[in-house]
Amino acid sequence: MAASDILKPESLAKVLSEHGVRPTSQRETVYQSLLNKRTHPTADEVFARVRETAPTISLATVYNCLDVLVQNKLVRAVNFERAPTQYCANLAPHAHFHDEAGRTLDIEMPTEVIDQLRDLLPDDFDVKHIEVNFHGRAPQND
Amino acid sequence: MAASDILKPESLAKVLSEHGVRPTSQRETVYQSLLNKRTHPTADEVFARVRETAPTISLATVYNCLDVLVQNKLVRAVNFERAPTQYCANLAPHAHFHDEAGRTLDIEMPTEVIDQLRDLLPDDFDVKHIEVNFHGRAPQND
DNA sequence: GAACAGAATTGGAATAATTCCAATTCGCAA
DNA sequence: TTGCGAATTGGAATTATTCCAATTCTGTTC
Ligand SMILES: [Mn+2]
Ligand SMILES: [Mn+2]
Ligand SMILES: [Zn+2]
Ligand SMILES: [Zn+2]
């Protein structure tokens, strides 16, 4: 599912179902908004986006939908320091680069590198999740 | 500066000065409390610790001291998801393992691995900081 | 097709970590 | 001793997020 993918409402619902998420119009709208524009928006930004197509949706529902999507692994929650949580629909294993200008970029992480990181831990550690965040300056256009 | 180091008040003050931190009794107490017990405490936990030796210190001051120590690179701030910030006096480059039971452990990270991570980025990215967090289950005694 | 039941949504209140602020106190230097 | 900028303090404010109770949906059973 690349950034350019355009999903018909039907297939959107199917994707949700297949991941154990009961498809409601709110969940579809929220998910769609993340697929359409991959800028790692906050809950507030998602709220602003979805209001245009679903003007009666509430912020609480946006939080609910995002939680459900994250719990069912359709979306990743990304945190930088104490900033509001950002949401990411890129399911490939990847790191995040947090630009000083505020942009958040996906950084591909080959399995090889992930394994290297996992090897830093003693064997009797059970790793559920590895998170890699870069901070710095990214060139203007990328 | 290992966990077992015991600093005389004088050398404590000197360390602060050398890092550009004007040594005040509150800053010394806060820093000492982080050096003494390397459990990655939150600001509240630091507050509880330092109250025993400095009963009149305020929570605002604890936050101020921690900020100053972090800004002057004597202490690292560690964040997991949306949990309260934890503080770490280990200056060696290292990752963090967040145990499901709540413990936070330091994981050594060789320069080699850090370089490998840095290499994931295009050359025109200017990296200020790399953060690696593991989540999972760690064996009981380690 | 009505009725029911569980799930989802909603608006608003509550929570809690952190920051802000204005007043006081501190510590060094003149 | 006095002056002055910096640090500390207590309490109020902020704000992302969670909680809650009431309402609305949705899918199923009669
Ligand atoms: Mn940043
Ligand atoms: Mn955790
Ligand atoms: Zn991402
Ligand atoms: Zn640490």
Short mmCIF file of C-alpha atoms (C1' of nucleotides) and ligand atoms in Angstrom, two decimals:
data_model
loop_
_atom_site.label_atom_id
_atom_site.label_comp_id
_atom_site.label_asym_id
_atom_site.label_seq_id
_atom_site.Cartn_x
_atom_site.Cartn_y
_atom_site.Cartn_z
CA MET A 1 0.00 0.00 0.00
CA ALA A 2 2.03 2.92 -1.28
CA ALA A 3 1.36 6.59 -0.74
CA SER A 4 -0.05 6.89 -4.21
CA ASP A 5 -2.61 4.15 -3.72
CA ILE A 6 -6.17 5.21 -4.08
CA LEU A 7 -8.56 2.89 -2.35
CA LYS A 8 -12.15 2.49 -3.32
CA PRO A 9 -14.41 2.74 -0.28
CA GLU A 10 -15.14 -0.94 -0.64
CA SER A 11 -11.56 -2.07 -0.54
CA LEU A 12 -10.92 0.34 2.33
CA ALA A 13 -13.59 -1.39 4.37
CA LYS A 14 -12.13 -4.72 3.38
CA VAL A 15 -8.67 -3.77 4.58
CA LEU A 16 -10.13 -2.74 7.91
CA SER A 17 -12.12 -5.96 8.25
CA GLU A 18 -9.13 -8.07 7.35
CA HIS A 19 -7.22 -6.47 10.17
CA GLY A 20 -9.97 -7.11 12.67
CA VAL A 21 -11.33 -3.58 12.65
CA ARG A 22 -15.04 -3.26 12.23
CA PRO A 23 -15.43 -0.77 9.42
CA THR A 24 -17.42 2.29 10.41
CA SER A 25 -17.63 5.43 8.36
CA GLN A 26 -15.56 7.30 10.93
CA ARG A 27 -12.81 4.70 10.94
CA GLU A 28 -12.74 4.63 7.17
CA THR A 29 -12.47 8.40 6.99
CA VAL A 30 -9.72 8.54 9.56
CA TYR A 31 -7.76 5.76 7.91
CA GLN A 32 -8.25 7.25 4.48
CA SER A 33 -6.96 10.60 5.69
CA LEU A 34 -3.76 8.93 6.86
CA LEU A 35 -3.30 7.07 3.59
CA ASN A 36 -3.91 10.13 1.45
CA LYS A 37 -1.33 12.46 2.90
CA ARG A 38 1.62 10.83 4.60
CA THR A 39 2.74 13.70 6.78
CA HIS A 40 2.52 12.01 10.18
CA PRO A 41 -0.31 14.19 11.43
CA THR A 42 -1.29 14.57 15.07
CA ALA A 43 -4.76 13.67 16.29
CA ASP A 44 -5.74 17.31 16.01
CA GLU A 45 -4.53 17.46 12.44
CA VAL A 46 -6.41 14.29 11.58
CA PHE A 47 -9.46 15.86 13.20
CA ALA A 48 -9.09 18.92 10.98
CA ARG A 49 -8.69 16.76 7.88
CA VAL A 50 -11.65 14.49 8.44
CA ARG A 51 -14.00 17.28 9.41
CA GLU A 52 -14.09 18.31 5.77
CA THR A 53 -15.66 15.05 4.68
CA ALA A 54 -17.31 14.14 7.99
CA PRO A 55 -18.24 17.45 9.63
CA THR A 56 -19.98 15.87 12.59
CA ILE A 57 -17.14 13.64 13.75
CA SER A 58 -15.87 14.34 17.25
CA LEU A 59 -12.30 14.61 18.48
CA ALA A 60 -12.97 11.77 20.92
CA THR A 61 -13.91 9.58 17.98
CA VAL A 62 -10.77 10.53 16.13
CA TYR A 63 -8.77 9.40 19.16
CA ASN A 64 -10.84 6.22 19.38
CA CYS A 65 -10.37 5.42 15.71
CA LEU A 66 -6.65 6.08 15.81
CA ASP A 67 -6.31 3.85 18.87
CA VAL A 68 -8.17 1.04 17.17
CA LEU A 69 -6.07 1.37 14.04
CA VAL A 70 -2.86 1.37 16.06
CA GLN A 71 -3.94 -1.58 18.18
CA ASN A 72 -4.76 -3.57 15.09
CA LYS A 73 -1.48 -2.60 13.46
CA LEU A 74 -2.85 -0.68 10.52
CA VAL A 75 -1.22 2.49 11.78
CA ARG A 76 1.84 3.32 13.84
CA ALA A 77 1.94 5.88 16.64
CA VAL A 78 5.11 7.95 16.59
CA ASN A 79 6.34 9.96 19.53
CA PHE A 80 9.07 12.57 19.69
CA GLU A 81 9.95 13.81 23.11
CA ARG A 82 6.83 15.28 24.60
CA ALA A 83 5.20 16.40 21.40
CA PRO A 84 1.69 15.24 20.53
CA THR A 85 1.59 11.72 19.14
CA GLN A 86 1.82 11.52 15.36
CA TYR A 87 0.29 8.82 13.21
CA CYS A 88 1.84 6.92 10.33
CA ALA A 89 0.18 4.58 7.85
CA ASN A 90 3.46 3.19 6.53
CA LEU A 91 3.52 -0.45 7.58
CA ALA A 92 7.02 -1.27 6.37
CA PRO A 93 9.60 -1.37 9.16
CA HIS A 94 11.12 2.06 9.21
CA ALA A 95 12.71 4.67 11.42
CA HIS A 96 11.66 8.31 11.75
CA PHE A 97 13.61 11.45 11.14
CA HIS A 98 12.35 14.45 13.01
CA ASP A 99 13.36 17.60 11.21
CA GLU A 100 13.99 20.74 13.21
CA ALA A 101 11.53 22.48 10.93
CA GLY A 102 8.84 20.10 12.17
CA ARG A 103 8.59 17.57 9.35
CA THR A 104 8.67 13.88 10.12
CA LEU A 105 10.21 11.64 7.46
CA ASP A 106 10.21 7.88 7.04
CA ILE A 107 13.63 6.27 6.89
CA GLU A 108 13.81 2.76 5.47
CA MET A 109 15.39 0.22 7.76
CA PRO A 110 16.67 -3.00 6.19
CA THR A 111 16.04 -6.19 8.16
CA GLU A 112 19.79 -6.54 8.47
CA VAL A 113 20.03 -3.35 10.52
CA ILE A 114 17.10 -4.32 12.67
CA ASP A 115 18.74 -7.64 13.41
CA GLN A 116 21.94 -5.84 14.30
CA LEU A 117 20.01 -3.80 16.85
CA ARG A 118 18.27 -6.84 18.24
CA ASP A 119 21.67 -8.43 18.71
CA LEU A 120 22.60 -5.71 21.17
CA LEU A 121 20.35 -7.43 23.69
CA PRO A 122 21.14 -10.57 25.68
CA ASP A 123 19.39 -13.63 24.28
CA ASP A 124 16.94 -13.92 27.14
CA PHE A 125 15.38 -10.58 26.35
CA ASP A 126 12.07 -10.79 24.54
CA VAL A 127 11.82 -7.83 22.18
CA LYS A 128 8.37 -6.74 21.12
CA HIS A 129 9.24 -3.56 19.33
CA ILE A 130 12.24 -1.49 18.29
CA GLU A 131 11.97 2.23 17.77
CA VAL A 132 14.59 4.37 16.05
CA ASN A 133 14.28 8.14 15.94
CA PHE A 134 16.66 10.58 14.32
CA HIS A 135 16.69 14.27 15.10
CA GLY A 136 18.36 16.94 13.06
CA ARG A 137 18.21 18.99 9.92
CA ALA A 138 16.99 17.58 6.64
CA PRO A 139 17.55 19.30 3.31
CA GLN A 140 14.68 21.52 2.21
CA ASN A 141 13.38 19.39 -0.63
CA ASP A 142 13.32 15.66 -0.10
CA MET B 1 31.48 8.16 36.03
CA ALA B 2 30.15 4.71 36.91
CA ALA B 3 27.13 3.88 39.00
CA SER B 4 29.37 3.06 41.92
CA ASP B 5 31.10 6.41 41.94
CA ILE B 6 30.71 8.39 45.10
CA LEU B 7 31.35 12.03 44.57
CA LYS B 8 32.45 14.38 47.30
CA PRO B 9 30.29 17.48 47.30
CA GLU B 10 33.27 19.46 46.07
CA SER B 11 33.91 17.34 43.01
CA LEU B 12 30.17 17.29 42.33
CA ALA B 13 30.16 21.05 42.16
CA LYS B 14 33.22 20.93 39.97
CA VAL B 15 31.57 18.57 37.51
CA LEU B 16 28.60 20.91 37.27
CA SER B 17 30.81 23.94 36.74
CA GLU B 18 32.85 22.20 34.12
CA HIS B 19 29.69 21.54 32.17
CA GLY B 20 28.60 25.14 32.37
CA VAL B 21 26.07 24.59 35.13
CA ARG B 22 26.30 26.99 38.01
CA PRO B 23 26.36 24.76 41.05
CA THR B 24 23.50 25.40 43.45
CA SER B 25 22.58 23.15 46.33
CA GLN B 26 19.39 22.12 44.56
CA ARG B 27 21.18 21.25 41.34
CA GLU B 28 23.77 19.28 43.26
CA THR B 29 21.12 17.34 45.14
CA VAL B 30 19.17 16.57 41.99
CA TYR B 31 22.26 15.49 40.09
CA GLN B 32 23.50 13.44 43.02
CA SER B 33 20.18 11.64 43.26
CA LEU B 34 20.48 10.60 39.61
CA LEU B 35 24.04 9.41 40.07
CA ASN B 36 23.24 7.42 43.18
CA LYS B 37 20.46 5.23 41.89
CA ARG B 38 20.40 4.61 38.16
CA THR B 39 16.76 3.67 37.76
CA HIS B 40 15.76 6.32 35.22
CA PRO B 41 13.40 8.11 37.60
CA THR B 42 10.69 10.55 36.55
CA ALA B 43 10.67 14.15 37.77
CA ASP B 44 8.21 13.13 40.47
CA GLU B 45 10.47 10.33 41.61
CA VAL B 46 13.45 12.66 41.69
CA PHE B 47 11.32 15.07 43.70
CA ALA B 48 10.55 12.32 46.22
CA ARG B 49 14.22 11.38 46.47
CA VAL B 50 15.63 14.84 46.96
CA ARG B 51 13.00 15.86 49.48
CA GLU B 52 14.70 13.62 51.98
CA THR B 53 17.89 15.63 51.94
CA ALA B 54 16.39 18.93 50.81
CA PRO B 55 12.90 19.03 52.31
CA THR B 56 12.12 22.54 51.09
CA ILE B 57 12.87 22.00 47.42
CA SER B 58 9.95 22.54 45.07
CA LEU B 59 8.78 20.42 42.17
CA ALA B 60 9.24 23.39 39.86
CA THR B 61 12.86 23.54 40.90
CA VAL B 62 13.31 19.85 40.26
CA TYR B 63 12.02 20.43 36.74
CA ASN B 64 14.29 23.45 36.36
CA CYS B 65 17.34 21.57 37.57
CA LEU B 66 16.65 18.59 35.35
CA ASP B 67 16.20 20.86 32.35
CA VAL B 68 19.49 22.59 33.04
CA LEU B 69 21.29 19.28 33.46
CA VAL B 70 19.81 17.96 30.23
CA GLN B 71 20.57 21.12 28.30
CA ASN B 72 24.17 21.00 29.45
CA LYS B 73 24.44 17.33 28.61
CA LEU B 74 25.07 15.98 32.07
CA VAL B 75 21.83 14.04 31.97
CA ARG B 76 19.71 12.49 29.25
CA ALA B 77 15.93 12.75 29.04
CA VAL B 78 14.31 9.48 28.00
CA ASN B 79 10.79 9.21 26.66
CA PHE B 80 8.66 6.15 26.07
CA GLU B 81 5.42 6.74 24.30
CA ARG B 82 3.46 9.17 26.38
CA ALA B 83 4.82 8.22 29.76
CA PRO B 84 6.40 10.88 32.00
CA THR B 85 9.95 11.75 30.98
CA GLN B 86 12.64 9.72 32.72
CA TYR B 87 16.14 10.93 33.49
CA CYS B 88 19.42 9.12 32.98
CA ALA B 89 22.88 10.09 34.19
CA ASN B 90 24.68 7.59 31.97
CA LEU B 91 26.64 9.66 29.48
CA ALA B 92 27.94 6.81 27.36
CA PRO B 93 26.03 6.38 24.09
CA HIS B 94 23.39 3.80 24.82
CA ALA B 95 19.91 2.62 23.93
CA HIS B 96 17.06 1.98 26.35
CA PHE B 97 15.08 -1.14 26.98
CA HIS B 98 11.64 -0.55 28.39
CA ASP B 99 10.50 -3.59 30.29
CA GLU B 100 6.80 -4.39 30.44
CA ALA B 101 7.16 -4.48 34.20
CA GLY B 102 8.19 -0.83 34.13
CA ARG B 103 11.95 -1.00 34.45
CA THR B 104 14.17 0.94 32.09
CA LEU B 105 17.54 -0.60 31.30
CA ASP B 106 20.61 0.81 29.59
CA ILE B 107 21.77 -1.09 26.51
CA GLU B 108 25.30 -0.44 25.35
CA MET B 109 25.57 0.70 21.76
CA PRO B 110 28.95 0.36 20.05
CA THR B 111 30.01 3.21 17.79
CA GLU B 112 29.91 0.76 14.93
CA VAL B 113 26.17 0.25 15.33
CA ILE B 114 25.54 3.96 15.68
CA ASP B 115 27.44 4.56 12.46
CA GLN B 116 25.38 1.88 10.77
CA LEU B 117 22.24 3.75 11.77
CA ARG B 118 23.61 7.06 10.64
CA ASP B 119 24.33 5.49 7.27
CA LEU B 120 20.63 4.89 6.76
CA LEU B 121 20.30 8.59 6.06
CA PRO B 122 21.23 10.41 2.86
CA ASP B 123 24.49 12.31 3.19
CA ASP B 124 22.87 15.72 3.18
CA PHE B 125 20.99 15.00 6.39
CA ASP B 126 22.51 16.60 9.45
CA VAL B 127 21.92 14.29 12.40
CA LYS B 128 21.96 15.82 15.84
CA HIS B 129 20.79 12.86 17.85
CA ILE B 130 19.85 9.21 17.44
CA GLU B 131 17.46 7.52 19.82
CA VAL B 132 16.95 3.77 20.06
CA ASN B 133 14.24 2.29 22.27
CA PHE B 134 13.45 -1.35 22.80
CA HIS B 135 10.18 -2.58 24.28
CA GLY B 136 9.55 -6.03 25.62
CA ARG B 137 10.17 -8.42 28.42
CA ALA B 138 13.47 -8.61 30.25
CA PRO B 139 14.45 -11.48 32.54
CA GLN B 140 13.67 -10.87 36.18
CA ASN B 141 17.21 -10.45 37.45
CA ASP B 142 19.59 -8.53 35.31
"C1'" DG C 1 -39.81 -5.03 9.23
"C1'" DA C 2 -39.88 -4.12 14.58
"C1'" DA C 3 -37.10 -5.02 18.62
"C1'" DC C 4 -33.01 -6.01 20.99
"C1'" DA C 5 -28.07 -5.98 22.28
"C1'" DG C 6 -23.60 -4.82 21.86
"C1'" DA C 7 -20.54 -1.62 19.86
"C1'" DA C 8 -19.35 2.90 18.44
"C1'" DT C 9 -19.88 7.76 18.72
"C1'" DT C 10 -20.45 12.07 20.99
"C1'" DG C 11 -19.79 16.32 23.99
"C1'" DG C 12 -18.10 17.63 27.83
"C1'" DA C 13 -15.71 16.96 32.15
"C1'" DA C 14 -11.58 15.19 34.30
"C1'" DT C 15 -6.68 14.08 34.47
"C1'" DA C 16 -1.89 14.84 34.82
"C1'" DA C 17 2.71 16.09 33.21
"C1'" DT C 18 4.72 20.08 32.30
"C1'" DT C 19 5.20 25.03 31.79
"C1'" DC C 20 4.41 29.60 33.10
"C1'" DC C 21 4.41 33.50 36.17
"C1'" DA C 22 5.16 36.85 39.58
"C1'" DA C 23 7.15 37.23 44.04
"C1'" DT C 24 10.85 36.06 46.96
"C1'" DT C 25 15.38 34.55 48.02
"C1'" DC C 26 20.09 33.59 47.02
"C1'" DG C 27 25.01 34.34 46.15
"C1'" DC C 28 28.57 36.67 44.41
"C1'" DA C 29 30.90 41.14 43.35
"C1'" DA C 30 31.55 46.00 43.94
"C1'" DT D 1 26.78 46.30 53.20
"C1'" DT D 2 24.50 46.82 49.08
"C1'" DG D 3 23.09 45.78 44.47
"C1'" DC D 4 21.86 42.73 40.89
"C1'" DG D 5 21.16 38.98 37.99
"C1'" DA D 6 20.12 34.30 38.58
"C1'" DA D 7 17.69 30.73 40.88
"C1'" DT D 8 13.94 29.13 43.57
"C1'" DT D 9 9.26 28.85 44.97
"C1'" DG D 10 4.08 28.06 45.16
"C1'" DG D 11 0.49 28.18 42.68
"C1'" DA D 12 -2.02 28.95 38.46
"C1'" DA D 13 -2.33 27.80 33.59
"C1'" DT D 14 -1.76 24.83 29.71
"C1'" DT D 15 -2.84 20.97 26.88
"C1'" DA D 16 -2.76 16.36 25.02
"C1'" DT D 17 -5.21 12.73 26.26
"C1'" DT D 18 -8.56 9.91 28.78
"C1'" DC D 19 -12.81 9.17 30.96
"C1'" DC D 20 -17.78 9.06 31.33
"C1'" DA D 21 -22.56 8.87 30.75
"C1'" DA D 22 -25.91 9.53 27.23
"C1'" DT D 23 -27.13 8.78 22.55
"C1'" DT D 24 -26.88 6.64 18.14
"C1'" DC D 25 -25.65 2.78 15.03
"C1'" DT D 26 -25.47 -1.78 13.16
"C1'" DG D 27 -26.25 -6.17 12.60
"C1'" DT D 28 -29.13 -10.03 14.16
"C1'" DT D 29 -33.35 -12.33 15.89
"C1'" DC D 30 -38.19 -12.84 15.99
MN MN E 1 12.83 17.76 17.92
MN MN E 2 5.90 0.27 27.19
ZN ZN E 3 6.41 6.72 9.45
ZN ZN E 4 19.97 5.38 30.30
#
